[in-house]
Amino acid sequence: MEYTVQKLGRLAGISTRTLRYYDEIGILKPARMSSSGYRIYGQAEVDRLQQILFYRELGVSLDNIKEIVTSPSFDGAKALKEHREQLLDKRKQLDLLIANVEKTIALSEGRMTMTDKEKFEGFKQQLIDDNEKKYGKEIREKYGDETVDKSNEKLKNMTQEEHNEVTRLANEVAATLAEAFKLGDPAGELAQKAADLHKQWLTYYWSEYSKEAHVGLAQMYVDDERFKAYYDEKQPGTAEFLRDAIYIYTGLKK
Amino acid sequence: MEYTVQKLGRLAGISTRTLRYYDEIGILKPARMSSSGYRIYGQAEVDRLQQILFYRELGVSLDNIKEIVTSPSFDGAKALKEHREQLLDKRKQLDLLIANVEKTIALSEGRMTMTDKEKFEGFKQQLIDDNEKKYGKEIREKYGDETVDKSNEKLKNMTQEEHNEVTRLANEVAATLAEAFKLGDPAGELAQKAADLHKQWLTYYWSEYSKEAHVGLAQMYVDDERFKAYYDEKQPGTAEFLRDAIYIYTGLKK
DNA sequence: GTACACCTTTACGCAGCGTCAAAGTCAATG
DNA sequence: CATTGACTTTGACGCTGCGTAAAGGTGTAC
């Protein structure tokens, strides 16, 4: 039995465009061309198309399908296992998305408070991801992979109560710092309290505290626009002020 | 505070290309342009970008984000609810995919037999979907929506045992038909047995049996290339043979 | 012979940017 | 003051998997 594009398309339930495309990318070439240039497919092509559509149903990309069907020695089961891993990752992300969307809806309907929002489980993973994505590279360069991995590990293992505590601390740092900034003295009592709170907050993320790393981070708050923008949002100059306070707090010299 | 593209990009952790693109599609326009044509963003734009990125994290399309951020009266919660439904649908499909991939892996490793494969829960839904996609339109045209919906409903509610039975029946139809075809007489005993088995098989899918619908389907087996290809695979002419046998079986005239 | 269904290649469009390329601008340096 | 290097601009192609014309040749039935 021989088929033209439309006949084969109807047989398989796909469009002629798709068949031409599969020809174009070399995934399914016709058995021969008729004298007038028509594509003619045979039984072998039908079987191969079935195979292609089967993998397509499973969500495998045409590129990967190509590898599977063109090289007979290719390990289809192995490819599928890798594919499964990708799908599982996808579902994980999707679950996170859904959780966050639902959380946002709840928030907008007043069924949740702001702090509840941050408590939310899925958010923690997102926090880690975001941190990694946004700051991971620089921090890794400055402090090495180990520090960052440990920090993330710690964040992951944080209980809900610890998470509440760390959120409360972050707010207290911000409030104390804002008050201290108004007084203008980085060596003053309030500024030093802010530095101390900042250290406490930090130890929730770092497995080991060191004065050097602390001032290093403080300096980065000034050098890196993103951190600077965060601290300077309400009162410009706050990032520098915090850095100075931390230098004094640690007793290290610039 | 004013920002150029790169500064704002670093602040938000996105590329300058993205900012230019957002300008292009009108989702985030700069506050003003400098004398030399540079894009200059202000605080309002920073806030808006935060909003945009927030919804983006939630997987909302830029088109929908545009509606949300451009019209202040737009119901963000409602949009998110619709979005959530889409995500849930996506997850459903993903779960089906994963189940099928895992089933295929198991199959290739010999941990499952062919019939086990068809038993598999997720496959039933896929069966319905495929049927609907491939044959739904024509069957609906011929027999009306009601018949098809009832058929799908029945398939969905099928227990595993029923599913085994219907599979066994389908195989028996094929085997009997193949034997009868060799004898060549559609009025013969074996051919009539095949027609009867075919009726039994059919009643698993149709809520009501009628001779007219039965011969209608049999005729379609001949007219429709896809069905014809299925029945004629081993022995060309089988589709016609089955049709003739069913005509005789029902006692209706062509 | 002519109508009509079928075939061909060519090419734009879709989402959301990444990634050059060519050319102008700004601030700091020698 | 000129050069350098970091920054900016617009323009345009590329990615996935086809859908959807457009413009033209082919097969066949009446």
Coordinates of C-alpha atoms (C1' of nucleotides) in Angstrom, one line a residue:
Chain A
M1 CA 0.0 0.0 0.0
E2 CA 1.3 3.4 -0.9
Y3 CA 0.2 6.7 0.5
T4 CA 0.4 10.4 -0.5
V5 CA 0.7 13.0 2.2
Q6 CA -3.0 13.5 2.7
K7 CA -3.8 9.8 2.8
L8 CA -1.1 9.1 5.3
G9 CA -2.1 12.2 7.3
R10 CA -5.7 11.0 7.5
L11 CA -4.5 7.5 8.4
A12 CA -2.4 8.9 11.3
G13 CA -4.7 11.8 12.2
I14 CA -2.1 14.5 11.5
S15 CA -1.9 17.3 9.0
T16 CA 0.0 17.3 5.7
R17 CA 2.0 20.2 7.0
T18 CA 3.3 18.1 9.8
L19 CA 4.4 15.4 7.3
R20 CA 6.2 18.0 5.2
Y21 CA 7.8 19.3 8.3
Y22 CA 8.9 15.8 9.4
D23 CA 10.4 15.4 6.0
E24 CA 12.1 18.8 6.3
I25 CA 13.8 18.0 9.6
G26 CA 14.7 14.5 8.4
I27 CA 12.7 12.6 10.9
L28 CA 10.4 10.9 8.3
K29 CA 11.4 11.0 4.7
P30 CA 9.1 9.5 2.0
A31 CA 10.0 6.2 0.4
R32 CA 10.2 7.9 -2.9
M33 CA 9.0 10.8 -5.0
S34 CA 6.6 10.4 -7.9
S35 CA 7.5 11.6 -11.3
S36 CA 5.6 14.8 -10.6
G37 CA 7.4 15.4 -7.3
Y38 CA 4.7 14.0 -5.0
R39 CA 5.8 12.4 -1.7
I40 CA 5.0 8.7 -1.7
Y41 CA 5.1 6.7 1.6
G42 CA 5.2 2.9 2.0
Q43 CA 4.5 0.5 4.8
A44 CA 7.9 1.1 6.5
E45 CA 7.1 4.8 6.7
V46 CA 3.7 4.1 8.2
D47 CA 5.3 2.0 10.9
R48 CA 8.0 4.6 11.6
L49 CA 5.4 7.3 11.8
Q50 CA 3.5 5.3 14.4
Q51 CA 6.7 5.1 16.4
I52 CA 7.2 8.8 16.1
L53 CA 3.7 9.7 17.1
F54 CA 3.9 7.3 20.1
Y55 CA 7.0 9.1 21.5
R56 CA 5.3 12.5 20.7
E57 CA 2.3 11.5 22.8
L58 CA 4.8 11.0 25.6
G59 CA 6.0 14.5 25.2
V60 CA 9.4 13.7 23.8
S61 CA 10.9 16.5 21.7
L62 CA 11.3 15.8 17.9
D63 CA 15.0 16.2 18.3
N64 CA 15.1 13.4 20.8
I65 CA 12.6 11.3 18.8
K66 CA 14.9 11.7 15.9
E67 CA 17.8 10.1 17.8
I68 CA 15.6 7.3 18.9
V69 CA 14.1 6.4 15.6
T70 CA 17.2 7.0 13.4
S71 CA 19.8 5.0 15.3
P72 CA 18.5 1.5 15.9
S73 CA 21.1 1.0 18.6
F74 CA 19.8 3.9 20.6
D75 CA 18.6 3.1 24.1
G76 CA 15.0 4.1 24.1
A77 CA 14.4 3.1 27.7
K78 CA 17.3 5.2 28.9
A79 CA 16.0 8.2 26.9
L80 CA 12.6 7.7 28.4
K81 CA 14.1 7.6 31.9
E82 CA 15.8 10.9 31.4
H83 CA 12.6 12.2 29.9
R84 CA 10.7 11.1 33.0
E85 CA 13.1 13.0 35.2
Q86 CA 12.5 16.1 33.3
L87 CA 8.8 15.6 33.6
L88 CA 9.0 15.1 37.3
D89 CA 11.0 18.3 37.6
K90 CA 8.4 20.1 35.6
R91 CA 5.6 18.8 37.8
K92 CA 7.5 20.0 40.9
Q93 CA 7.8 23.4 39.5
L94 CA 4.2 23.3 38.5
D95 CA 3.2 22.4 42.0
L96 CA 5.1 25.3 43.4
L97 CA 3.5 27.6 40.9
I98 CA 0.1 26.4 41.8
A99 CA 0.8 26.7 45.5
N100 CA 2.0 30.3 45.0
V101 CA -0.9 31.2 42.9
E102 CA -3.3 29.9 45.5
K103 CA -1.5 31.7 48.2
T104 CA -1.8 34.9 46.3
I105 CA -5.5 34.4 45.7
A106 CA -6.0 33.7 49.4
L107 CA -4.0 36.8 50.2
S108 CA -6.0 39.0 47.9
E109 CA -9.2 37.7 49.5
G110 CA -8.0 38.5 52.9
R111 CA -8.0 34.9 54.0
M112 CA -4.3 35.1 54.8
T113 CA -2.0 37.7 56.3
M114 CA 1.3 38.9 55.0
T115 CA 3.3 36.8 57.5
D116 CA 1.2 33.8 56.7
K117 CA 2.2 34.2 53.2
E118 CA 5.9 33.9 54.0
K119 CA 5.3 31.0 56.2
F120 CA 4.0 29.1 53.2
E121 CA 6.0 26.0 52.5
G122 CA 6.5 26.4 48.8
F123 CA 7.8 29.8 49.2
K124 CA 10.8 28.6 51.0
Q125 CA 12.0 26.7 48.0
Q126 CA 11.3 29.7 45.8
L127 CA 13.3 31.8 48.2
I128 CA 16.3 29.5 47.8
D129 CA 15.9 29.5 44.0
D130 CA 15.6 33.2 43.8
N131 CA 18.6 33.7 46.0
E132 CA 20.6 31.3 44.0
K133 CA 19.5 32.9 40.7
K134 CA 20.0 36.5 41.8
Y135 CA 22.9 36.4 44.2
G136 CA 24.3 32.9 44.0
K137 CA 27.0 33.7 41.4
E138 CA 28.6 36.6 43.3
I139 CA 28.3 35.1 46.7
R140 CA 29.7 31.9 45.4
E141 CA 32.7 33.8 44.0
K142 CA 33.3 35.6 47.2
Y143 CA 32.7 33.0 49.8
G144 CA 32.9 29.8 47.9
D145 CA 30.4 27.1 47.0
E146 CA 30.5 25.5 50.4
T147 CA 29.1 28.5 52.3
V148 CA 26.2 28.9 49.8
D149 CA 25.3 25.3 49.8
K150 CA 25.3 25.1 53.6
S151 CA 23.2 28.3 53.7
N152 CA 20.6 26.8 51.3
E153 CA 20.6 23.5 53.2
K154 CA 19.9 25.4 56.4
L155 CA 17.1 27.4 54.8
K156 CA 15.5 24.2 53.6
N157 CA 15.7 22.5 56.9
M158 CA 14.3 25.5 58.7
T159 CA 11.2 24.8 60.6
Q160 CA 8.2 27.0 60.4
E161 CA 8.9 28.6 63.8
E162 CA 12.5 29.3 62.8
H163 CA 11.1 30.9 59.7
N164 CA 8.9 33.1 61.7
E165 CA 11.8 34.1 63.9
V166 CA 14.0 34.9 61.0
T167 CA 11.3 37.0 59.4
R168 CA 10.8 38.9 62.7
L169 CA 14.5 39.4 63.0
A170 CA 14.7 40.8 59.4
N171 CA 12.0 43.3 60.2
E172 CA 13.7 44.3 63.5
V173 CA 17.0 44.9 61.7
A174 CA 15.2 47.1 59.2
A175 CA 13.3 49.1 61.9
T176 CA 16.3 49.5 64.2
L177 CA 18.5 50.5 61.3
A178 CA 16.0 53.1 60.2
E179 CA 16.0 54.6 63.7
A180 CA 19.7 54.5 64.0
F181 CA 20.2 56.1 60.7
K182 CA 18.2 59.2 61.8
L183 CA 20.6 59.6 64.7
G184 CA 23.5 59.5 62.3
D185 CA 26.1 57.8 64.4
P186 CA 27.2 54.3 63.2
A187 CA 29.1 53.9 66.5
G188 CA 25.9 54.8 68.6
E189 CA 24.0 52.3 70.7
L190 CA 21.1 51.8 68.3
A191 CA 23.4 51.4 65.3
Q192 CA 25.4 48.7 67.1
K193 CA 22.2 47.0 68.1
A194 CA 21.2 47.0 64.4
A195 CA 24.6 45.4 63.6
D196 CA 24.1 42.8 66.3
L197 CA 20.6 42.0 65.1
H198 CA 22.0 41.7 61.6
K199 CA 24.5 39.2 62.8
Q200 CA 21.8 37.2 64.5
W201 CA 19.7 37.2 61.4
L202 CA 22.8 36.2 59.4
T203 CA 23.5 33.2 61.5
Y204 CA 20.2 31.7 60.4
Y205 CA 21.6 31.4 57.0
W206 CA 25.3 30.8 57.5
S207 CA 26.5 27.7 59.2
E208 CA 29.6 29.5 60.5
Y209 CA 29.9 33.1 61.4
S210 CA 33.1 35.1 60.9
K211 CA 33.8 38.7 61.3
E212 CA 35.5 38.8 57.9
A213 CA 32.6 37.4 56.1
H214 CA 30.3 39.7 57.9
V215 CA 32.1 42.9 56.9
G216 CA 32.5 41.4 53.4
L217 CA 28.8 41.1 53.1
A218 CA 28.3 44.6 54.5
Q219 CA 30.7 46.0 51.9
M220 CA 28.8 44.1 49.2
Y221 CA 25.6 45.8 50.3
V222 CA 27.3 49.0 49.3
D223 CA 29.0 47.8 46.1
D224 CA 26.1 45.9 44.6
E225 CA 23.4 48.0 43.3
R226 CA 20.7 45.5 44.0
F227 CA 21.4 45.3 47.7
K228 CA 22.1 49.0 47.9
A229 CA 18.7 49.7 46.3
Y230 CA 17.1 47.5 48.9
Y231 CA 18.6 49.2 51.9
D232 CA 18.5 52.7 50.4
E233 CA 14.9 52.5 49.4
K234 CA 13.5 54.5 52.3
Q235 CA 16.5 56.5 53.2
P236 CA 19.5 56.9 50.8
G237 CA 22.8 56.2 52.5
T238 CA 21.5 53.5 54.7
A239 CA 23.6 50.8 53.0
E240 CA 26.8 52.7 53.8
F241 CA 25.6 53.4 57.3
L242 CA 25.0 49.8 58.0
R243 CA 28.4 48.9 56.6
D244 CA 30.1 51.4 58.8
A245 CA 28.2 50.2 61.8
I246 CA 29.2 46.6 61.1
Y247 CA 32.8 47.5 60.7
I248 CA 32.8 49.1 64.1
Y249 CA 30.8 46.2 65.5
T250 CA 33.3 43.6 64.4
G251 CA 36.3 45.8 65.3
L252 CA 37.9 45.2 62.0
K253 CA 39.6 48.0 60.0
K254 CA 38.5 49.1 56.6
Chain B
M1 CA 16.6 57.6 41.7
E2 CA 16.8 57.1 38.0
Y3 CA 17.9 54.1 36.1
T4 CA 19.2 53.2 32.7
V5 CA 18.4 49.8 31.2
Q6 CA 21.4 48.0 32.6
K7 CA 21.0 49.5 36.1
L8 CA 17.4 48.5 36.2
G9 CA 18.1 45.2 34.8
R10 CA 20.7 44.4 37.4
L11 CA 18.4 45.7 40.1
A12 CA 15.6 43.3 39.0
G13 CA 17.8 40.5 37.8
I14 CA 16.7 40.6 34.2
S15 CA 18.4 41.3 30.9
T16 CA 18.4 44.6 29.1
R17 CA 16.8 42.8 26.1
T18 CA 13.9 41.9 28.3
L19 CA 13.4 45.6 29.2
R20 CA 13.6 46.6 25.6
Y21 CA 11.1 43.9 24.8
Y22 CA 8.7 45.0 27.6
D23 CA 9.0 48.5 26.2
E24 CA 8.2 47.2 22.7
I25 CA 5.1 45.4 23.7
G26 CA 4.0 48.3 25.8
I27 CA 4.0 46.5 29.1
L28 CA 6.7 48.8 30.7
K29 CA 7.6 52.0 29.1
P30 CA 10.4 54.2 30.5
A31 CA 9.5 57.4 32.4
R32 CA 11.3 59.4 29.7
M33 CA 14.0 59.4 27.1
S34 CA 17.3 61.2 27.6
S35 CA 18.5 63.7 25.1
S36 CA 20.6 61.0 23.4
G37 CA 17.7 58.6 23.3
Y38 CA 18.5 56.5 26.3
R39 CA 15.7 54.9 28.2
I40 CA 15.3 56.4 31.7
Y41 CA 13.2 54.7 34.3
G42 CA 12.0 56.2 37.6
Q43 CA 10.6 54.8 40.9
A44 CA 7.1 54.2 39.5
E45 CA 8.6 52.0 36.8
V46 CA 10.6 50.0 39.3
D47 CA 7.5 49.3 41.3
R48 CA 5.6 48.3 38.2
L49 CA 8.4 46.0 37.1
Q50 CA 8.2 44.3 40.4
Q51 CA 4.6 43.7 39.9
I52 CA 5.2 42.4 36.4
L53 CA 7.9 40.0 37.6
F54 CA 5.7 38.8 40.4
Y55 CA 3.0 37.7 38.0
R56 CA 5.6 36.3 35.7
E57 CA 6.9 34.1 38.5
L58 CA 3.4 32.8 38.7
G59 CA 3.5 31.8 35.1
V60 CA 1.0 34.4 33.8
S61 CA 1.5 35.3 30.2
L62 CA 2.7 38.8 29.3
D63 CA -0.5 39.5 27.5
N64 CA -2.5 38.8 30.7
I65 CA 0.0 40.6 32.8
K66 CA -0.5 43.6 30.6
E67 CA -4.2 43.6 31.3
I68 CA -3.6 43.3 35.0
V69 CA -1.1 46.1 35.3
T70 CA -2.5 48.5 32.7
S71 CA -6.1 48.7 33.8
P72 CA -6.2 49.4 37.6
S73 CA -9.8 48.2 37.7
F74 CA -8.9 44.8 36.4
D75 CA -9.7 42.0 38.7
G76 CA -6.4 40.4 39.4
A77 CA -7.8 37.8 41.7
K78 CA -10.2 36.6 39.1
A79 CA -7.5 36.4 36.5
L80 CA -5.4 34.4 38.9
K81 CA -8.3 32.0 39.5
E82 CA -8.6 31.4 35.8
H83 CA -4.9 31.0 35.6
R84 CA -5.0 28.4 38.4
E85 CA -7.5 26.4 36.5
Q86 CA -5.2 26.3 33.5
L87 CA -2.3 25.2 35.7
L88 CA -4.4 22.4 37.3
D89 CA -5.3 21.2 33.8
K90 CA -1.7 21.3 32.9
R91 CA -0.8 19.2 35.9
K92 CA -3.4 16.7 35.1
Q93 CA -2.0 16.2 31.6
L94 CA 1.5 16.1 33.0
D95 CA 0.5 13.4 35.4
L96 CA -1.0 11.4 32.6
L97 CA 2.2 11.8 30.6
I98 CA 4.3 10.7 33.5
A99 CA 2.1 7.6 34.1
N100 CA 2.4 6.7 30.4
V101 CA 6.1 7.2 30.3
E102 CA 6.6 5.0 33.4
K103 CA 4.3 2.4 32.0
T104 CA 6.4 2.3 28.8
I105 CA 9.6 2.0 30.7
A106 CA 8.2 -0.8 32.7
L107 CA 7.0 -2.4 29.5
S108 CA 10.5 -2.2 27.9
E109 CA 12.0 -3.7 31.0
G110 CA 9.7 -6.6 30.9
R111 CA 8.1 -5.8 34.2
M112 CA 4.7 -5.6 32.6
T113 CA 2.9 -7.5 29.9
M114 CA 1.0 -6.0 27.0
T115 CA -2.3 -6.6 28.5
D116 CA -1.2 -5.1 31.7
K117 CA -0.3 -2.0 29.7
E118 CA -3.9 -1.6 28.5
K119 CA -5.3 -2.1 31.9
F120 CA -3.4 0.8 33.1
E121 CA -5.7 3.5 34.5
G122 CA -4.3 6.5 32.8
F123 CA -4.5 4.8 29.5
K124 CA -8.2 4.7 29.6
Q125 CA -8.5 8.4 29.6
Q126 CA -6.0 8.6 26.8
L127 CA -8.1 6.1 24.9
I128 CA -11.1 8.3 25.2
D129 CA -9.2 11.4 24.2
D130 CA -7.6 9.7 21.2
N131 CA -11.0 8.4 20.1
E132 CA -12.5 11.8 20.5
K133 CA -9.6 13.4 18.6
K134 CA -9.4 10.9 15.8
Y135 CA -12.9 9.6 15.2
G136 CA -15.0 11.9 17.3
K137 CA -16.0 14.3 14.6
E138 CA -17.2 11.8 12.1
I139 CA -18.9 9.6 14.6
R140 CA -20.6 12.6 16.1
E141 CA -21.8 13.6 12.7
K142 CA -23.2 10.2 12.0
Y143 CA -24.7 9.2 15.3
G144 CA -25.1 12.5 17.1
D145 CA -23.4 13.8 20.2
E146 CA -25.4 11.7 22.6
T147 CA -24.2 8.4 21.4
V148 CA -20.6 9.4 21.7
D149 CA -20.9 11.0 25.1
K150 CA -22.6 8.0 26.4
S151 CA -19.9 5.8 24.9
N152 CA -17.2 7.8 26.6
E153 CA -19.1 7.8 29.8
K154 CA -19.3 4.1 29.7
L155 CA -15.7 3.7 29.0
K156 CA -14.8 5.9 31.9
N157 CA -16.9 3.9 34.3
M158 CA -15.6 0.6 33.1
T159 CA -14.1 -1.5 35.8
Q160 CA -10.8 -3.2 35.3
E161 CA -12.5 -6.5 34.8
E162 CA -14.8 -5.1 32.2
H163 CA -11.7 -3.7 30.5
N164 CA -10.1 -7.0 30.5
E165 CA -13.2 -8.6 29.0
V166 CA -13.5 -6.0 26.3
T167 CA -9.9 -6.5 25.4
R168 CA -10.3 -10.2 25.2
L169 CA -13.4 -9.7 23.0
A170 CA -11.6 -7.4 20.7
N171 CA -8.9 -10.1 20.2
E172 CA -11.4 -12.8 19.7
V173 CA -13.2 -10.7 17.0
A174 CA -9.9 -10.2 15.2
A175 CA -9.0 -13.9 15.4
T176 CA -12.4 -15.2 14.4
L177 CA -12.6 -12.7 11.6
A178 CA -9.2 -13.7 10.2
E179 CA -10.2 -17.4 10.2
A180 CA -13.6 -16.7 8.6
F181 CA -11.9 -14.5 5.9
K182 CA -9.8 -17.5 4.8
L183 CA -13.0 -19.5 4.2
G184 CA -14.3 -16.6 2.1
D185 CA -18.0 -16.9 3.0
P186 CA -19.5 -13.9 4.9
A187 CA -22.7 -15.9 5.5
G188 CA -20.7 -18.9 6.9
E189 CA -20.9 -20.0 10.5
L190 CA -17.5 -18.5 11.5
A191 CA -18.2 -15.2 9.8
Q192 CA -21.5 -14.9 11.6
K193 CA -19.8 -15.7 14.8
A194 CA -17.3 -12.9 14.2
A195 CA -20.3 -10.5 13.5
D196 CA -21.9 -11.6 16.8
L197 CA -18.7 -11.1 18.7
H198 CA -18.3 -7.7 17.1
K199 CA -21.8 -6.8 18.4
Q200 CA -20.9 -8.0 21.9
W201 CA -17.7 -5.9 21.8
L202 CA -19.7 -2.9 20.5
T203 CA -22.2 -3.1 23.3
Y204 CA -19.4 -2.3 25.7
Y205 CA -19.1 1.1 24.1
W206 CA -22.6 1.9 23.1
S207 CA -25.3 2.3 25.5
E208 CA -28.0 1.1 23.1
Y209 CA -27.5 -1.3 20.3
S210 CA -29.4 -0.9 17.0
K211 CA -28.9 -2.9 13.8
E212 CA -28.9 0.3 11.7
A213 CA -26.0 1.8 13.8
H214 CA -24.2 -1.5 13.6
V215 CA -24.2 -1.7 9.8
G216 CA -23.5 2.0 9.6
L217 CA -20.3 1.5 11.6
A218 CA -19.5 -1.5 9.4
Q219 CA -19.8 0.6 6.3
M220 CA -17.6 3.2 7.9
Y221 CA -14.9 0.6 8.4
V222 CA -14.8 0.3 4.6
D223 CA -15.2 4.0 3.7
D224 CA -12.8 5.4 6.2
E225 CA -9.2 4.8 5.3
R226 CA -8.1 4.7 8.9
F227 CA -10.4 1.9 10.0
K228 CA -9.9 0.2 6.7
A229 CA -6.2 0.2 7.2
Y230 CA -6.6 -1.3 10.6
Y231 CA -8.8 -4.2 9.5
D232 CA -6.9 -4.8 6.2
E233 CA -3.5 -4.8 7.8
K234 CA -3.0 -8.6 7.8
Q235 CA -5.3 -9.5 4.9
P236 CA -6.6 -6.9 2.5
G237 CA -10.3 -7.1 2.0
T238 CA -11.1 -7.9 5.6
A239 CA -13.0 -4.7 6.1
E240 CA -15.4 -5.4 3.3
F241 CA -15.7 -9.0 4.5
L242 CA -16.7 -7.9 8.0
R243 CA -19.2 -5.4 6.6
D244 CA -20.8 -8.0 4.4
A245 CA -21.0 -10.4 7.4
I246 CA -22.6 -7.8 9.5
Y247 CA -25.2 -7.0 6.9
I248 CA -26.1 -10.6 6.8
Y249 CA -26.0 -10.9 10.5
T250 CA -28.4 -8.0 11.0
G251 CA -30.7 -9.1 8.1
L252 CA -30.7 -5.5 6.7
K253 CA -30.4 -4.8 3.0
K254 CA -27.5 -2.8 1.5
Chain C
dG1 C1' -12.4 20.9 -21.7
dT2 C1' -13.1 22.2 -17.4
dA3 C1' -14.0 21.8 -12.7
dC4 C1' -12.2 20.3 -8.5
dA5 C1' -9.5 17.9 -5.3
dC6 C1' -4.9 17.2 -4.6
dC7 C1' 0.0 18.2 -4.8
dT8 C1' 4.3 21.3 -4.6
dT9 C1' 7.5 25.2 -2.5
dT10 C1' 7.9 29.6 -0.1
dA11 C1' 7.3 32.2 3.7
dC12 C1' 5.2 34.7 7.7
dG13 C1' 3.4 34.1 12.5
dC14 C1' 3.1 32.4 17.6
dA15 C1' 6.0 33.6 23.0
dG16 C1' 9.6 35.4 25.1
dC17 C1' 13.3 36.6 24.8
dG18 C1' 19.0 35.3 23.6
dT19 C1' 22.4 36.7 20.7
dC20 C1' 25.1 39.0 17.4
dA21 C1' 25.8 43.4 14.5
dA22 C1' 26.6 48.2 13.4
dA23 C1' 26.7 52.5 15.2
dG24 C1' 26.2 56.4 18.5
dT25 C1' 27.2 58.2 23.8
dC26 C1' 29.4 58.9 28.2
dA27 C1' 33.0 59.1 31.6
dA28 C1' 37.7 58.4 32.7
dT29 C1' 42.4 58.2 31.4
dG30 C1' 47.0 59.3 29.1
Chain D
dC1 C1' 42.1 66.4 23.3
dA2 C1' 41.9 61.9 21.7
dT3 C1' 41.5 57.4 22.8
dT4 C1' 39.6 53.6 25.4
dG5 C1' 36.1 50.9 27.3
dA6 C1' 31.7 50.5 29.2
dC7 C1' 27.3 51.7 28.0
dT8 C1' 23.4 52.8 24.9
dT9 C1' 20.5 52.6 20.6
dT10 C1' 17.8 50.0 16.6
dG11 C1' 17.5 46.0 13.6
dA12 C1' 17.2 41.4 12.7
dC13 C1' 17.7 36.3 13.0
dG14 C1' 17.0 32.0 15.9
dC15 C1' 14.5 28.8 18.8
dT16 C1' 9.7 24.8 18.7
dG17 C1' 6.3 22.6 16.1
dC18 C1' 3.7 23.3 13.3
dG19 C1' -1.0 26.6 11.3
dT20 C1' -2.1 29.2 7.6
dA21 C1' -2.2 31.5 3.4
dA22 C1' -0.3 32.3 -1.4
dA23 C1' 0.9 31.0 -6.0
dG24 C1' 1.2 27.6 -9.0
dG25 C1' 1.4 22.6 -11.1
dT26 C1' -1.1 17.6 -11.4
dG27 C1' -4.7 13.9 -11.6
dT28 C1' -9.1 12.5 -12.6
dA29 C1' -14.0 12.5 -13.3
dC30 C1' -17.7 14.3 -15.8

